[in-house]
Short mmCIF file of N, CA, C and O in Angstrom, two decimals:
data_model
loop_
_atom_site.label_atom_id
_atom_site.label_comp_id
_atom_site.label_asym_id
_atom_site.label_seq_id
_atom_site.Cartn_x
_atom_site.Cartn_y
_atom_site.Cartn_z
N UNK A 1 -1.15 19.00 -41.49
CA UNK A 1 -0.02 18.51 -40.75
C UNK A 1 -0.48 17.34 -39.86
O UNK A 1 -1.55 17.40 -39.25
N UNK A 2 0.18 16.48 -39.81
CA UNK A 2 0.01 15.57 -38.92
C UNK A 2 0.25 15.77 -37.51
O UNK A 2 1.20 16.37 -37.02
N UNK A 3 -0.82 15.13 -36.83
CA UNK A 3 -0.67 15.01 -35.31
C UNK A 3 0.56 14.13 -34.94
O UNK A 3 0.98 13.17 -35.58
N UNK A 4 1.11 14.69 -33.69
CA UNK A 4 2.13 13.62 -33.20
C UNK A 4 1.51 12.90 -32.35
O UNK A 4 0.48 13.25 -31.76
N UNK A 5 2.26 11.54 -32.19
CA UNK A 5 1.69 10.30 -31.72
C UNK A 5 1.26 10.78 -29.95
O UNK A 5 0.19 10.74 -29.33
N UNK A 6 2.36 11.12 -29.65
CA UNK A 6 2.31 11.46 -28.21
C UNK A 6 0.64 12.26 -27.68
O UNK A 6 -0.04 12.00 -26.69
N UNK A 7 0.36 13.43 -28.98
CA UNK A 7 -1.09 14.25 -28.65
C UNK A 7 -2.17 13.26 -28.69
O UNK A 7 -3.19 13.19 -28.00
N UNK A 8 -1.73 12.53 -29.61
CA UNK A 8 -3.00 11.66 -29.99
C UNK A 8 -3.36 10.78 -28.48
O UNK A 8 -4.34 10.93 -27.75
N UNK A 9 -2.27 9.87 -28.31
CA UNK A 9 -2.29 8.94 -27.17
C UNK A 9 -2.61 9.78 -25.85
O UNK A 9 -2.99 9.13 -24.87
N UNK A 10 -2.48 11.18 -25.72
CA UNK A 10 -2.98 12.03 -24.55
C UNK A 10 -4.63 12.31 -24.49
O UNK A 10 -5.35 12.19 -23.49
N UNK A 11 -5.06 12.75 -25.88
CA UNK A 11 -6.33 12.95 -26.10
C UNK A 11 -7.18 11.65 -26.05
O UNK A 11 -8.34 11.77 -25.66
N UNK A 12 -6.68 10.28 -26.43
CA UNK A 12 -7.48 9.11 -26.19
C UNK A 12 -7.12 9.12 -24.66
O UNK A 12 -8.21 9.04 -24.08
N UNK A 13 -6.32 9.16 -23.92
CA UNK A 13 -6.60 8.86 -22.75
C UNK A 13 -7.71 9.65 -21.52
O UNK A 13 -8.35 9.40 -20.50
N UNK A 14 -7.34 10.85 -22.57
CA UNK A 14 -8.62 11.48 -21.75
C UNK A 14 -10.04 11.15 -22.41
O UNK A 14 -11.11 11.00 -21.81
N UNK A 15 -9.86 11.07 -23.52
CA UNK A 15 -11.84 10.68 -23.75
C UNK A 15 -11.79 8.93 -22.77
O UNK A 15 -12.79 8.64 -22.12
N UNK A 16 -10.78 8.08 -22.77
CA UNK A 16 -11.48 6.72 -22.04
C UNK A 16 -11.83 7.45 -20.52
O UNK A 16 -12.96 7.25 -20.10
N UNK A 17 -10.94 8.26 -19.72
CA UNK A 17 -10.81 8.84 -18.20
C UNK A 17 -12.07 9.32 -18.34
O UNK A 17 -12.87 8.96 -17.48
N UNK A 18 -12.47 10.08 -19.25
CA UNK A 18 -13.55 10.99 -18.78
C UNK A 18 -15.13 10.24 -19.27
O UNK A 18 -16.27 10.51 -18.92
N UNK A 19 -14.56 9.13 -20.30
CA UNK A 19 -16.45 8.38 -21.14
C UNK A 19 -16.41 7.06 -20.74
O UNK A 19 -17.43 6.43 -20.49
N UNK A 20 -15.23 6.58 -20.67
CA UNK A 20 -15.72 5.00 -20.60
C UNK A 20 -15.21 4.36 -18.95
O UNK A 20 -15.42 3.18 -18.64
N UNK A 21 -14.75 5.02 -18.32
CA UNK A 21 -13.91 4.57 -16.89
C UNK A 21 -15.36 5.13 -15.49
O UNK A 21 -15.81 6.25 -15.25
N UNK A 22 -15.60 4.09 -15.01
CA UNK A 22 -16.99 4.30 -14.34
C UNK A 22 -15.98 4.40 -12.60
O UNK A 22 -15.39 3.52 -11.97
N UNK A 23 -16.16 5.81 -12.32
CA UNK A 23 -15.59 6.28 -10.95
C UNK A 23 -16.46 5.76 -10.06
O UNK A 23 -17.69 5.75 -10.20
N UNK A 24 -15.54 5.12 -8.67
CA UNK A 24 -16.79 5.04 -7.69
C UNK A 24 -17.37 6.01 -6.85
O UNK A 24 -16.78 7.09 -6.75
N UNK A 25 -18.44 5.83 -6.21
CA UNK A 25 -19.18 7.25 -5.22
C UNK A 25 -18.36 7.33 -4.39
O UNK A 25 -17.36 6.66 -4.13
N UNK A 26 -19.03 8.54 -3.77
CA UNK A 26 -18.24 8.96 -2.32
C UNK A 26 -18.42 7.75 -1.28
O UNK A 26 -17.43 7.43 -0.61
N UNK A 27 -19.63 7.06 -1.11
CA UNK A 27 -19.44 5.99 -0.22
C UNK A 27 -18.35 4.66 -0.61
O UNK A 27 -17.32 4.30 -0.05
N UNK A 28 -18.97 4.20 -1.69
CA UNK A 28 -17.80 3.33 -2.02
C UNK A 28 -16.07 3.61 -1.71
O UNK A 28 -15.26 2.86 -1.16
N UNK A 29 -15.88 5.13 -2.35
CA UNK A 29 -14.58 4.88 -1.98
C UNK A 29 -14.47 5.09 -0.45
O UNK A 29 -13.38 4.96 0.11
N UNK A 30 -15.44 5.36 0.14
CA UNK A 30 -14.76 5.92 2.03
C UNK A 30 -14.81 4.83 2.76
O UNK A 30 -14.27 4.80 3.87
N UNK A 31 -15.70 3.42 2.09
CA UNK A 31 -15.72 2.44 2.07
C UNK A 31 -14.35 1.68 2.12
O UNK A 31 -13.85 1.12 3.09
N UNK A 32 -13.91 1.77 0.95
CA UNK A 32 -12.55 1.39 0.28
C UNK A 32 -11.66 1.71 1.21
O UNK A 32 -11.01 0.89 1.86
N UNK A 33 -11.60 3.08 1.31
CA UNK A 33 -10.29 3.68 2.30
C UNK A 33 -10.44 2.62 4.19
O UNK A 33 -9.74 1.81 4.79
N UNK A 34 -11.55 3.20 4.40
CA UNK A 34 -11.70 2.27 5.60
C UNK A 34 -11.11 0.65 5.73
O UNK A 34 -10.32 0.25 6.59
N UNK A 35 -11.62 0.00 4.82
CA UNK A 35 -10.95 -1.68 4.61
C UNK A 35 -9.37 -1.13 4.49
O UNK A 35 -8.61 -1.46 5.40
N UNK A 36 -8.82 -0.28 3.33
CA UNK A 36 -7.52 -0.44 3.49
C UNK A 36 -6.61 0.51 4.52
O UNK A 36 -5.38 0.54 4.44
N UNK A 37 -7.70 1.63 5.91
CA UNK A 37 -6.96 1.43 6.91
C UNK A 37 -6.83 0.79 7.91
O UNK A 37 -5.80 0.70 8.58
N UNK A 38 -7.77 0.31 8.09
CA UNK A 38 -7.97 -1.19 8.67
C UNK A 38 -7.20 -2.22 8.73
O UNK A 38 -6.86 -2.85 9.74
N UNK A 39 -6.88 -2.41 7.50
CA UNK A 39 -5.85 -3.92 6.99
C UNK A 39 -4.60 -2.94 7.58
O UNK A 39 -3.84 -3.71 8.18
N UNK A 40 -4.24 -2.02 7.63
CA UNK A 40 -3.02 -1.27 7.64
C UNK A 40 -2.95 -0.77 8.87
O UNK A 40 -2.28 0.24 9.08
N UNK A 41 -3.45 -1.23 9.58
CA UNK A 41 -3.58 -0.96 11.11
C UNK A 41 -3.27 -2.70 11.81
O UNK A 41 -2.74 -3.09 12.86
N UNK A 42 -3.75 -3.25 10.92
CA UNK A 42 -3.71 -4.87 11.77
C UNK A 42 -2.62 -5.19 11.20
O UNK A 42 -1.88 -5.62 12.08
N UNK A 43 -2.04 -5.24 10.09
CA UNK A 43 -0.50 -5.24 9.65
C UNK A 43 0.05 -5.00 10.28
O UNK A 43 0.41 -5.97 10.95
N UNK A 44 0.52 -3.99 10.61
CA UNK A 44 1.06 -3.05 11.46
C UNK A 44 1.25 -3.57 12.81
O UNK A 44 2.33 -3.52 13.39
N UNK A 45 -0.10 -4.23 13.46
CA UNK A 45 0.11 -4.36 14.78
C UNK A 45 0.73 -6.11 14.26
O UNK A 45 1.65 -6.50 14.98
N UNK A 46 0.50 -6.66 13.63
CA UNK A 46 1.31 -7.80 13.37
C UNK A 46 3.06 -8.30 13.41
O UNK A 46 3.79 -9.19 13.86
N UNK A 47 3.11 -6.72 12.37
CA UNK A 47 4.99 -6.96 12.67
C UNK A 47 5.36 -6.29 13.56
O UNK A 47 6.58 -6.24 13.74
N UNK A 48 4.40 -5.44 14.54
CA UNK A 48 5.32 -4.62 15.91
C UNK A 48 5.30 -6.39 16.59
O UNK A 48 6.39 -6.70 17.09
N UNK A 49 4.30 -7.42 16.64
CA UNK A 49 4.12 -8.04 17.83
C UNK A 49 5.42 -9.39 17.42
O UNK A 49 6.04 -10.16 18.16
N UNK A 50 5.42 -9.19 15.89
CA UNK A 50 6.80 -10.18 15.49
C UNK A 50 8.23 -9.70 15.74
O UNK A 50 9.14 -10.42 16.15
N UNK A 51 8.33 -8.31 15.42
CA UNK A 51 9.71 -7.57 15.90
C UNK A 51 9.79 -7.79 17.38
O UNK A 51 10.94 -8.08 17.72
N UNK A 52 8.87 -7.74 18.44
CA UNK A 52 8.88 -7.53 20.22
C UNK A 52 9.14 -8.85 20.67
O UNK A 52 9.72 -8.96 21.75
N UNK A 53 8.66 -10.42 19.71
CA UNK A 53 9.01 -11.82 19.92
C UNK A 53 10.40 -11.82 19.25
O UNK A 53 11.38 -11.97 19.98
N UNK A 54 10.53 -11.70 18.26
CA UNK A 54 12.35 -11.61 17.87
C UNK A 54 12.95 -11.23 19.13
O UNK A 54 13.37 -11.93 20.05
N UNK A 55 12.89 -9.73 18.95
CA UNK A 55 13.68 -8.87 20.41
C UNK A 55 13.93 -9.71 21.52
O UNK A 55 15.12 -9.90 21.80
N UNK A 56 12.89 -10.37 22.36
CA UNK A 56 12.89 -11.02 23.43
C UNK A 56 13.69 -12.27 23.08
O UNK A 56 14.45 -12.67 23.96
N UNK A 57 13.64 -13.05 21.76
CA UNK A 57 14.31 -14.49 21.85
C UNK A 57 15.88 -13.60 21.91
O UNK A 57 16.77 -13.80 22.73
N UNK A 58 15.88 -12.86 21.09
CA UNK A 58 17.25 -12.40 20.49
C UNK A 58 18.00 -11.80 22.19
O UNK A 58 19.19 -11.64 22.43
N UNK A 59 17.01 -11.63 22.95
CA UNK A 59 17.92 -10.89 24.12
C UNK A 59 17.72 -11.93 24.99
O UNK A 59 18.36 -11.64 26.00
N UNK A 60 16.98 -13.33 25.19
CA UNK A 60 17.46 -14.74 25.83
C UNK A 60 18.99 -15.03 25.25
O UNK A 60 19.98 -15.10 25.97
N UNK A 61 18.98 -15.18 23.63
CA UNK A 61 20.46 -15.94 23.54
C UNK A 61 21.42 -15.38 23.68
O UNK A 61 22.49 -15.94 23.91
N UNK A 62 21.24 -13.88 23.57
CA UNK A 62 22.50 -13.18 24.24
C UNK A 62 23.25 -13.17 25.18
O UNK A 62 24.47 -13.01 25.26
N UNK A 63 21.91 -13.46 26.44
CA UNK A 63 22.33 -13.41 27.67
C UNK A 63 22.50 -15.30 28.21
O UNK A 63 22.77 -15.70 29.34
N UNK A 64 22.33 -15.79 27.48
CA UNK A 64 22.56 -17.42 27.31
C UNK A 64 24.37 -17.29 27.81
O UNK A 64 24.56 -17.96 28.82
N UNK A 65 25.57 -16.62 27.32
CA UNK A 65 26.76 -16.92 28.08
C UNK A 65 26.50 -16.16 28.99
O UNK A 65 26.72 -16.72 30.07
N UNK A 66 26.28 -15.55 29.05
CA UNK A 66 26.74 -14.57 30.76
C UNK A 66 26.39 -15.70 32.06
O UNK A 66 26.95 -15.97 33.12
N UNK A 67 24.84 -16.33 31.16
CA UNK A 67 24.50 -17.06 32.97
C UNK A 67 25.92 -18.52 33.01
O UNK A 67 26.24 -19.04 34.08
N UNK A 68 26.45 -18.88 31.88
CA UNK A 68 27.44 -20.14 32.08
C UNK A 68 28.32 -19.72 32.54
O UNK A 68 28.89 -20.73 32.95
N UNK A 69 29.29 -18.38 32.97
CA UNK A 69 30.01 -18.24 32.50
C UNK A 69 30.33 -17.62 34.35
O UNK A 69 31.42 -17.13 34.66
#
């Protein structure tokens, strides 16, 4: 009987996952994680400090009629 396509394409994916795909160590990846919480920490503090300059222009022009008026 023939294999269906679907088993086949499951079983090659596990022999490349498990023979030919070179995992990194434990340092490398804690490595890895660090740079990308890092970047994700300075992001972060980037658009709080762009949302808090919006806020402030946005609550000058608001209050721009009250002082003419």
């Amino acid at each position: 009987m023939k294999k269906l396509k679907l088993f086949t394409n499951i079983e090659e994916s596990y022999t490349e996952l498990r023979y030919k795909t070179s995992w990194p160590t434990k340092g490398q990846l804690v490595k890895s994680a660090m740079i990308v919480l890092i970047a994700s920490v300075i992001l972060a503090a980037i658009i709080w400090c762009v949302d808090w300059v919006v806020e402030k222009v946005m609550s000058l022009i608001y209050a721009l009629p009250q002082l003419f008026s």
